[in-house]
Coordinates of N, CA and C in Angstrom, one line a residue:
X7 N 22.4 288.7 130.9 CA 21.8 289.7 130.1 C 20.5 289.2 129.4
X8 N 20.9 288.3 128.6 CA 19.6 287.6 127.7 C 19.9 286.3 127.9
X9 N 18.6 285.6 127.7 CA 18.7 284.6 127.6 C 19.6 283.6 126.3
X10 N 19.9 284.7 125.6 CA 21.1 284.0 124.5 C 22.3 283.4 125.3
X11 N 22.4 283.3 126.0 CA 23.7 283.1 126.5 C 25.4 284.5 126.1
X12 N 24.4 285.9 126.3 CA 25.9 287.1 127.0 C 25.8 287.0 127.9
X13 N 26.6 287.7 128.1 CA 27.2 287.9 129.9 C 28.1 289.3 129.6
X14 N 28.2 290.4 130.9 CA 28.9 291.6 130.8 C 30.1 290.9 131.1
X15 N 31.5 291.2 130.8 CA 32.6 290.9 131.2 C 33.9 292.0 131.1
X16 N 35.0 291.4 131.5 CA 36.2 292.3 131.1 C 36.9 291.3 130.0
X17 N 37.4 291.7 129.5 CA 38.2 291.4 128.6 C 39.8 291.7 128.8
X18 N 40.6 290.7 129.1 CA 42.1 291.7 129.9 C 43.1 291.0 129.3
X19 N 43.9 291.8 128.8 CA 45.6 291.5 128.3 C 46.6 291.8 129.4
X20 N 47.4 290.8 129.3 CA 48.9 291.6 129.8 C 49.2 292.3 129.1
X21 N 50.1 293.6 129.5 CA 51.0 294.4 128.8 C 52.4 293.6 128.7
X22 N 52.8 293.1 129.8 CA 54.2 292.5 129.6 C 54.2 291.2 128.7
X23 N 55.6 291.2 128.4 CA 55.4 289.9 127.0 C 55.7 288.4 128.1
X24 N 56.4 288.4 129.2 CA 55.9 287.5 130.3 C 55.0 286.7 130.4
X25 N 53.5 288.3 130.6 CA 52.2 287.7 131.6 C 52.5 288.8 132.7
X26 N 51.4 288.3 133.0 CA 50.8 289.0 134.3 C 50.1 289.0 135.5
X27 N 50.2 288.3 136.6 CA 49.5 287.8 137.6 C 48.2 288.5 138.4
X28 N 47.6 288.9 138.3 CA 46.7 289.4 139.3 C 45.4 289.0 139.6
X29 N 44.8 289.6 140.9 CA 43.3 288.2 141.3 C 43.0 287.4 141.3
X30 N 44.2 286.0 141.5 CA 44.2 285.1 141.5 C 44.4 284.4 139.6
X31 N 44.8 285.0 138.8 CA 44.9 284.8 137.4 C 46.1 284.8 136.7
X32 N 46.5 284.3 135.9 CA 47.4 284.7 135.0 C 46.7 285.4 133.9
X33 N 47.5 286.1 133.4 CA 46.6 286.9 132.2 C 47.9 287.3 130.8
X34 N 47.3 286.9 129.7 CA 48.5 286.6 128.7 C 48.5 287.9 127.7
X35 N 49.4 288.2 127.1 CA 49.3 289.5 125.8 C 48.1 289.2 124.8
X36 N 47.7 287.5 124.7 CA 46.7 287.4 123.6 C 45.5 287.6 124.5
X37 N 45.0 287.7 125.7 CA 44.2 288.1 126.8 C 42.7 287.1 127.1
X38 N 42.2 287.4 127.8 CA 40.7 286.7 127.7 C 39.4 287.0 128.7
X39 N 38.4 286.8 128.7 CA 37.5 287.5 129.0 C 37.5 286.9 130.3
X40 N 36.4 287.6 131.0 CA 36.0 287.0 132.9 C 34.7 287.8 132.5
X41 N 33.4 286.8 133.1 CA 32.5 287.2 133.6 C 32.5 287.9 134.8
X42 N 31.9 289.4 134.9 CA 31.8 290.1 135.7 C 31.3 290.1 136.9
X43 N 30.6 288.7 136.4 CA 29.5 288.1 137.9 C 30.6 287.1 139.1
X44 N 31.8 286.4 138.3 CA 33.0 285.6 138.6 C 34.0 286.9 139.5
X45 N 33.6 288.0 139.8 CA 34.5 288.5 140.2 C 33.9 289.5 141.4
X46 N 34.6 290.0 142.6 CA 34.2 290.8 143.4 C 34.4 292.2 142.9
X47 N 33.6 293.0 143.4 CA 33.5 294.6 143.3 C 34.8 295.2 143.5
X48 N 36.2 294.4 144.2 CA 37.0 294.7 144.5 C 38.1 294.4 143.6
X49 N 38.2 292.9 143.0 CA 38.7 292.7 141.7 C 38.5 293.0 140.8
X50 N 37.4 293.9 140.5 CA 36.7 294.5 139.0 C 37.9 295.7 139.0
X51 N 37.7 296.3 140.9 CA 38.6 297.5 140.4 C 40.1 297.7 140.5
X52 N 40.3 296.4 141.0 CA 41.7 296.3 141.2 C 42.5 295.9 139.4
X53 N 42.1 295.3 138.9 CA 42.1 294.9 137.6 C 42.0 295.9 136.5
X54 N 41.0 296.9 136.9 CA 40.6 297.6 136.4 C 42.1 299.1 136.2
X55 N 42.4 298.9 137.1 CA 43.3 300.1 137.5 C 44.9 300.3 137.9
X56 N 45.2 298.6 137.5 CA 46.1 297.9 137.3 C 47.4 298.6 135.9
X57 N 48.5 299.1 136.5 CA 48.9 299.6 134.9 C 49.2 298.0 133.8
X58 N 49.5 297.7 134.5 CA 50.4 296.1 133.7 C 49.1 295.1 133.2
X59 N 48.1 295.9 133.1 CA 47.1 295.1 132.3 C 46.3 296.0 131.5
X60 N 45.5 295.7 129.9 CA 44.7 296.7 129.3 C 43.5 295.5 129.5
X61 N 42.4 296.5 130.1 CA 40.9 296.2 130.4 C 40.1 296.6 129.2
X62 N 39.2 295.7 129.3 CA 37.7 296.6 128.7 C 36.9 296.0 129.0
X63 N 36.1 296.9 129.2 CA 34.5 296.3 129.2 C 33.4 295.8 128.1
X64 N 32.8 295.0 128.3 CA 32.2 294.7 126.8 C 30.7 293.2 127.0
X65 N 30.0 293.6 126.5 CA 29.2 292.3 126.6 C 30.3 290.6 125.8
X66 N 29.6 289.6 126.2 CA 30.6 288.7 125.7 C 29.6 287.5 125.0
X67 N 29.5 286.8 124.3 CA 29.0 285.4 124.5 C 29.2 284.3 124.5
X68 N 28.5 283.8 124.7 CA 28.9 281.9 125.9 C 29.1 281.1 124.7
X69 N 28.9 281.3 123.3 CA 29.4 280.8 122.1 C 31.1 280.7 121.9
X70 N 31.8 280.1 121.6 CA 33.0 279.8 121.4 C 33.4 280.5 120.3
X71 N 34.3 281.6 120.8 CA 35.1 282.5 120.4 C 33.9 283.7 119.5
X72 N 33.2 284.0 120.1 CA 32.5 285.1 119.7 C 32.2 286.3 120.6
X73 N 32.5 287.1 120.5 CA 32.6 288.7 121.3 C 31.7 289.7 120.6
X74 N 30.7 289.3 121.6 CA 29.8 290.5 121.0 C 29.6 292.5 121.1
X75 N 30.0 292.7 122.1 CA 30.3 294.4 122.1 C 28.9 294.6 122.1

């Protein structure tokens, strides 16, 4: 995006208290972001559309633990 260091990403939780495996990932209830560019057109939507996971979309930045939206 900018040279600040964002990037567009998903941001994805498990729904199960488990975890949740998909695209090569584990993904936890406390959840975490993927750069959009790290992922194919096909894992955006497979992830995406996944019930056992909540998605969002959101800008992110490369700073430690800051989410910018």
């Amino acid at each position: 995006l900018g040279d600040d260091g964002d990037y567009e990403g998903l941001w994805v939780e498990a729904i199960p208290e488990q975890g949740f495996r998909r695209c090569g990932f584990r993904f936890t209830r406390e959840g975490f972001g993927i750069a959009l560019a790290a992922l194919t057109a096909e894992q955006i939507e497979q992830l995406e559309n996944e019930p056992n996971l909540k998605v969002e979309r959101g800008i992110f930045s490369s700073r430690v633990g800051e989410r910018v939206y």
